[in-house]
Amino acid sequence: MTKPAGPTLIGSVVRALSLLEAVAEHGRPVQAKTLARLTEIPLPTTYHLLRTLVHEGYLVRTEDGYVVGDLPGHLAAASENASATLRARGVLRSLHDDLGAAAYLAVVNDGEIELVDIVDSPGAPRTDLWVGLHDAAHATALGKAIIGALPQQERRDYLASHPMADLTPRTHTDVRALLAELDGRPEVVVDSQEYSLGTTCVAVPVRGRVVGAVAVSVPLSQQERVLREAHRLRRAANRVALAYASAGADDADRAGIA
C-alpha cells in the first residue's frame, strides 16, 4: 500500500523557525556559531537566515549575539486581542438584543481611541460615523467615557493633543467644561445630539486590562428608556473587561506563566 504523501515543507522556512526557536529557548544573547551547532544548520545558511530574521523584526542583533525582537510579541498580542474582540462581540450582540439599539465597543490603543466593533441591525442601525473617533471622541458618549476613565494627566494630555471640533450646535468644545463633566469619573456618560442631531449615545467605561467603553446609540426620543436600562450597559462593560482579562490569562497559560 502506498503511504499518503506528507505535507510539502519549505526547507528555508523550517530552518528559519528552528533558529527563532533556538534563540527564544536560549534565554540570553546567542552567537551565530552556537545557533548553527544547536540547529545543525550550515554556518553560511545560518548567517543568511539570521540576516533575514533581523531585517523582518523577528530577531535583534546585539554585541553579544542574537535575541528575540519585538515582532513575535506584537503578533502574540494581536492574536490575544483578536480573541478578546471575538468574545466581546457576543456581549455587544446581547446588548443590542436587550436594548434594541446599535452597540459599540472602543478601546485605547497607543494613546488613541479606536472603534473596535459595532453590532447593529436594520431595526437598530448604527449612527452615521461621518467623523472618526480620533477627531470626535469629545462629542461622543463612547469617547467621553474613555477619556473620563483615563488617569487625570493622561486625560489632560489627550485633550491637549486632540482639538475639540464643533460637530453640531450641541457639541461641547470647552476643555474645562468637559474636564468638569468627567472629573467624577462617571459610570454612565451621555451625549445628547453632540455628535449627530436627533441621536443620543449612552456609554459606560470599561476598566481593567484595557481602558475602553461600551455604548449604544438611539433616537433622541429613546434616551430616557436607555438610561433606565443603564444597568445592562454596566453589565456589558464588566463582561467585556472579563473577556480581555480572560484572553490575557489564556495567553499566559499558553506561555507557561500562569
JSON list of N, CA, C and O in Angstrom, two decimals, residues 48-77:
[
{"chain": "A", "resi": 48, "resn": "HIS", "atom": "N", "xyz": [22.78, 33.74, 6.68]},
{"chain": "A", "resi": 48, "resn": "HIS", "atom": "CA", "xyz": [21.81, 34.27, 5.72]},
{"chain": "A", "resi": 48, "resn": "HIS", "atom": "C", "xyz": [20.42, 34.36, 6.34]},
{"chain": "A", "resi": 48, "resn": "HIS", "atom": "O", "xyz": [19.72, 35.38, 6.21]},
{"chain": "A", "resi": 49, "resn": "LEU", "atom": "N", "xyz": [20.00, 33.31, 7.04]},
{"chain": "A", "resi": 49, "resn": "LEU", "atom": "CA", "xyz": [18.67, 33.30, 7.66]},
{"chain": "A", "resi": 49, "resn": "LEU", "atom": "C", "xyz": [18.59, 34.30, 8.81]},
{"chain": "A", "resi": 49, "resn": "LEU", "atom": "O", "xyz": [17.56, 34.96, 9.00]},
{"chain": "A", "resi": 50, "resn": "LEU", "atom": "N", "xyz": [19.67, 34.42, 9.57]},
{"chain": "A", "resi": 50, "resn": "LEU", "atom": "CA", "xyz": [19.66, 35.38, 10.68]},
{"chain": "A", "resi": 50, "resn": "LEU", "atom": "C", "xyz": [19.52, 36.81, 10.16]},
{"chain": "A", "resi": 50, "resn": "LEU", "atom": "O", "xyz": [18.80, 37.63, 10.76]},
{"chain": "A", "resi": 51, "resn": "ARG", "atom": "N", "xyz": [20.21, 37.13, 9.07]},
{"chain": "A", "resi": 51, "resn": "ARG", "atom": "CA", "xyz": [20.08, 38.47, 8.50]},
{"chain": "A", "resi": 51, "resn": "ARG", "atom": "C", "xyz": [18.63, 38.75, 8.11]},
{"chain": "A", "resi": 51, "resn": "ARG", "atom": "O", "xyz": [18.11, 39.85, 8.32]},
{"chain": "A", "resi": 52, "resn": "THR", "atom": "N", "xyz": [17.97, 37.75, 7.53]},
{"chain": "A", "resi": 52, "resn": "THR", "atom": "CA", "xyz": [16.57, 37.91, 7.14]},
{"chain": "A", "resi": 52, "resn": "THR", "atom": "C", "xyz": [15.67, 38.10, 8.35]},
{"chain": "A", "resi": 52, "resn": "THR", "atom": "O", "xyz": [14.79, 38.97, 8.37]},
{"chain": "A", "resi": 53, "resn": "LEU", "atom": "N", "xyz": [15.89, 37.29, 9.39]},
{"chain": "A", "resi": 53, "resn": "LEU", "atom": "CA", "xyz": [15.07, 37.38, 10.60]},
{"chain": "A", "resi": 53, "resn": "LEU", "atom": "C", "xyz": [15.26, 38.72, 11.30]},
{"chain": "A", "resi": 53, "resn": "LEU", "atom": "O", "xyz": [14.31, 39.29, 11.85]},
{"chain": "A", "resi": 54, "resn": "VAL", "atom": "N", "xyz": [16.48, 39.25, 11.28]},
{"chain": "A", "resi": 54, "resn": "VAL", "atom": "CA", "xyz": [16.74, 40.56, 11.86]},
{"chain": "A", "resi": 54, "resn": "VAL", "atom": "C", "xyz": [16.05, 41.65, 11.04]},
{"chain": "A", "resi": 54, "resn": "VAL", "atom": "O", "xyz": [15.40, 42.55, 11.57]},
{"chain": "A", "resi": 55, "resn": "HIS", "atom": "N", "xyz": [16.16, 41.55, 9.72]},
{"chain": "A", "resi": 55, "resn": "HIS", "atom": "CA", "xyz": [15.56, 42.55, 8.83]},
{"chain": "A", "resi": 55, "resn": "HIS", "atom": "C", "xyz": [14.06, 42.62, 9.01]},
{"chain": "A", "resi": 55, "resn": "HIS", "atom": "O", "xyz": [13.45, 43.70, 8.97]},
{"chain": "A", "resi": 56, "resn": "GLU", "atom": "N", "xyz": [13.42, 41.47, 9.23]},
{"chain": "A", "resi": 56, "resn": "GLU", "atom": "CA", "xyz": [11.97, 41.41, 9.35]},
{"chain": "A", "resi": 56, "resn": "GLU", "atom": "C", "xyz": [11.47, 41.68, 10.76]},
{"chain": "A", "resi": 56, "resn": "GLU", "atom": "O", "xyz": [10.26, 41.71, 10.99]},
{"chain": "A", "resi": 57, "resn": "GLY", "atom": "N", "xyz": [12.38, 41.85, 11.73]},
{"chain": "A", "resi": 57, "resn": "GLY", "atom": "CA", "xyz": [11.97, 42.20, 13.08]},
{"chain": "A", "resi": 57, "resn": "GLY", "atom": "C", "xyz": [11.77, 41.04, 14.03]},
{"chain": "A", "resi": 57, "resn": "GLY", "atom": "O", "xyz": [11.39, 41.24, 15.19]},
{"chain": "A", "resi": 58, "resn": "TYR", "atom": "N", "xyz": [12.03, 39.81, 13.56]},
{"chain": "A", "resi": 58, "resn": "TYR", "atom": "CA", "xyz": [11.86, 38.66, 14.45]},
{"chain": "A", "resi": 58, "resn": "TYR", "atom": "C", "xyz": [13.02, 38.54, 15.44]},
{"chain": "A", "resi": 58, "resn": "TYR", "atom": "O", "xyz": [12.83, 38.05, 16.55]},
{"chain": "A", "resi": 59, "resn": "LEU", "atom": "N", "xyz": [14.20, 38.95, 15.04]},
{"chain": "A", "resi": 59, "resn": "LEU", "atom": "CA", "xyz": [15.38, 38.91, 15.89]},
{"chain": "A", "resi": 59, "resn": "LEU", "atom": "C", "xyz": [16.05, 40.27, 15.91]},
{"chain": "A", "resi": 59, "resn": "LEU", "atom": "O", "xyz": [15.84, 41.09, 15.01]},
{"chain": "A", "resi": 60, "resn": "VAL", "atom": "N", "xyz": [16.86, 40.48, 16.93]},
{"chain": "A", "resi": 60, "resn": "VAL", "atom": "CA", "xyz": [17.70, 41.68, 17.03]},
{"chain": "A", "resi": 60, "resn": "VAL", "atom": "C", "xyz": [19.13, 41.23, 17.25]},
{"chain": "A", "resi": 60, "resn": "VAL", "atom": "O", "xyz": [19.40, 40.35, 18.09]},
{"chain": "A", "resi": 61, "resn": "ARG", "atom": "N", "xyz": [20.07, 41.84, 16.51]},
{"chain": "A", "resi": 61, "resn": "ARG", "atom": "CA", "xyz": [21.48, 41.51, 16.69]},
{"chain": "A", "resi": 61, "resn": "ARG", "atom": "C", "xyz": [22.10, 42.48, 17.68]},
{"chain": "A", "resi": 61, "resn": "ARG", "atom": "O", "xyz": [22.02, 43.70, 17.50]},
{"chain": "A", "resi": 62, "resn": "THR", "atom": "N", "xyz": [22.71, 41.97, 18.74]},
{"chain": "A", "resi": 62, "resn": "THR", "atom": "CA", "xyz": [23.39, 42.78, 19.72]},
{"chain": "A", "resi": 62, "resn": "THR", "atom": "C", "xyz": [24.88, 42.45, 19.70]},
{"chain": "A", "resi": 62, "resn": "THR", "atom": "O", "xyz": [25.31, 41.55, 18.97]},
{"chain": "A", "resi": 63, "resn": "GLU", "atom": "N", "xyz": [25.65, 43.16, 20.50]},
{"chain": "A", "resi": 63, "resn": "GLU", "atom": "CA", "xyz": [27.09, 42.89, 20.56]},
{"chain": "A", "resi": 63, "resn": "GLU", "atom": "C", "xyz": [27.37, 41.48, 21.06]},
{"chain": "A", "resi": 63, "resn": "GLU", "atom": "O", "xyz": [28.39, 40.88, 20.71]},
{"chain": "A", "resi": 64, "resn": "ASP", "atom": "N", "xyz": [26.47, 40.96, 21.89]},
{"chain": "A", "resi": 64, "resn": "ASP", "atom": "CA", "xyz": [26.70, 39.64, 22.49]},
{"chain": "A", "resi": 64, "resn": "ASP", "atom": "C", "xyz": [26.04, 38.50, 21.73]},
{"chain": "A", "resi": 64, "resn": "ASP", "atom": "O", "xyz": [26.21, 37.34, 22.10]},
{"chain": "A", "resi": 65, "resn": "GLY", "atom": "N", "xyz": [25.25, 38.84, 20.72]},
{"chain": "A", "resi": 65, "resn": "GLY", "atom": "CA", "xyz": [24.59, 37.79, 19.95]},
{"chain": "A", "resi": 65, "resn": "GLY", "atom": "C", "xyz": [23.18, 38.19, 19.56]},
{"chain": "A", "resi": 65, "resn": "GLY", "atom": "O", "xyz": [22.83, 39.37, 19.59]},
{"chain": "A", "resi": 66, "resn": "TYR", "atom": "N", "xyz": [22.38, 37.20, 19.23]},
{"chain": "A", "resi": 66, "resn": "TYR", "atom": "CA", "xyz": [21.02, 37.44, 18.75]},
{"chain": "A", "resi": 66, "resn": "TYR", "atom": "C", "xyz": [20.01, 37.22, 19.87]},
{"chain": "A", "resi": 66, "resn": "TYR", "atom": "O", "xyz": [20.13, 36.29, 20.67]},
{"chain": "A", "resi": 67, "resn": "VAL", "atom": "N", "xyz": [18.99, 38.10, 19.90]},
{"chain": "A", "resi": 67, "resn": "VAL", "atom": "CA", "xyz": [17.88, 37.98, 20.85]},
{"chain": "A", "resi": 67, "resn": "VAL", "atom": "C", "xyz": [16.57, 38.12, 20.08]},
{"chain": "A", "resi": 67, "resn": "VAL", "atom": "O", "xyz": [16.55, 38.63, 18.95]},
{"chain": "A", "resi": 68, "resn": "VAL", "atom": "N", "xyz": [15.48, 37.69, 20.69]},
{"chain": "A", "resi": 68, "resn": "VAL", "atom": "CA", "xyz": [14.17, 37.79, 20.04]},
{"chain": "A", "resi": 68, "resn": "VAL", "atom": "C", "xyz": [13.76, 39.26, 19.94]},
{"chain": "A", "resi": 68, "resn": "VAL", "atom": "O", "xyz": [13.91, 40.04, 20.88]},
{"chain": "A", "resi": 69, "resn": "GLY", "atom": "N", "xyz": [13.26, 39.65, 18.77]},
{"chain": "A", "resi": 69, "resn": "GLY", "atom": "CA", "xyz": [12.84, 41.03, 18.53]},
{"chain": "A", "resi": 69, "resn": "GLY", "atom": "C", "xyz": [11.42, 41.29, 19.00]},
{"chain": "A", "resi": 69, "resn": "GLY", "atom": "O", "xyz": [10.81, 40.47, 19.70]},
{"chain": "A", "resi": 70, "resn": "ASP", "atom": "N", "xyz": [10.90, 42.45, 18.61]},
{"chain": "A", "resi": 70, "resn": "ASP", "atom": "CA", "xyz": [9.56, 42.86, 19.05]},
{"chain": "A", "resi": 70, "resn": "ASP", "atom": "C", "xyz": [8.43, 42.18, 18.30]},
{"chain": "A", "resi": 70, "resn": "ASP", "atom": "O", "xyz": [7.33, 42.02, 18.82]},
{"chain": "A", "resi": 71, "resn": "LEU", "atom": "N", "xyz": [8.67, 41.78, 17.06]},
{"chain": "A", "resi": 71, "resn": "LEU", "atom": "CA", "xyz": [7.57, 41.31, 16.22]},
{"chain": "A", "resi": 71, "resn": "LEU", "atom": "C", "xyz": [6.84, 40.10, 16.78]},
{"chain": "A", "resi": 71, "resn": "LEU", "atom": "O", "xyz": [5.60, 40.08, 16.77]},
{"chain": "A", "resi": 72, "resn": "PRO", "atom": "N", "xyz": [7.53, 39.06, 17.28]},
{"chain": "A", "resi": 72, "resn": "PRO", "atom": "CA", "xyz": [6.77, 37.93, 17.83]},
{"chain": "A", "resi": 72, "resn": "PRO", "atom": "C", "xyz": [5.81, 38.35, 18.94]},
{"chain": "A", "resi": 72, "resn": "PRO", "atom": "O", "xyz": [4.69, 37.85, 19.02]},
{"chain": "A", "resi": 73, "resn": "GLY", "atom": "N", "xyz": [6.27, 39.27, 19.81]},
{"chain": "A", "resi": 73, "resn": "GLY", "atom": "CA", "xyz": [5.38, 39.75, 20.87]},
{"chain": "A", "resi": 73, "resn": "GLY", "atom": "C", "xyz": [4.18, 40.50, 20.32]},
{"chain": "A", "resi": 73, "resn": "GLY", "atom": "O", "xyz": [3.06, 40.36, 20.81]},
{"chain": "A", "resi": 74, "resn": "HIS", "atom": "N", "xyz": [4.42, 41.31, 19.27]},
{"chain": "A", "resi": 74, "resn": "HIS", "atom": "CA", "xyz": [3.30, 42.03, 18.65]},
{"chain": "A", "resi": 74, "resn": "HIS", "atom": "C", "xyz": [2.29, 41.06, 18.04]},
{"chain": "A", "resi": 74, "resn": "HIS", "atom": "O", "xyz": [1.08, 41.27, 18.13]},
{"chain": "A", "resi": 75, "resn": "LEU", "atom": "N", "xyz": [2.80, 40.00, 17.41]},
{"chain": "A", "resi": 75, "resn": "LEU", "atom": "CA", "xyz": [1.92, 39.01, 16.81]},
{"chain": "A", "resi": 75, "resn": "LEU", "atom": "C", "xyz": [1.09, 38.29, 17.87]},
{"chain": "A", "resi": 75, "resn": "LEU", "atom": "O", "xyz": [-0.10, 38.04, 17.70]},
{"chain": "A", "resi": 76, "resn": "ALA", "atom": "N", "xyz": [1.75, 37.96, 19.00]},
{"chain": "A", "resi": 76, "resn": "ALA", "atom": "CA", "xyz": [1.04, 37.30, 20.09]},
{"chain": "A", "resi": 76, "resn": "ALA", "atom": "C", "xyz": [-0.04, 38.22, 20.65]},
{"chain": "A", "resi": 76, "resn": "ALA", "atom": "O", "xyz": [-1.16, 37.80, 20.94]},
{"chain": "A", "resi": 77, "resn": "ALA", "atom": "N", "xyz": [0.31, 39.50, 20.81]},
{"chain": "A", "resi": 77, "resn": "ALA", "atom": "CA", "xyz": [-0.67, 40.46, 21.34]},
{"chain": "A", "resi": 77, "resn": "ALA", "atom": "C", "xyz": [-1.84, 40.62, 20.38]},
{"chain": "A", "resi": 77, "resn": "ALA", "atom": "O", "xyz": [-2.99, 40.74, 20.81]}
]
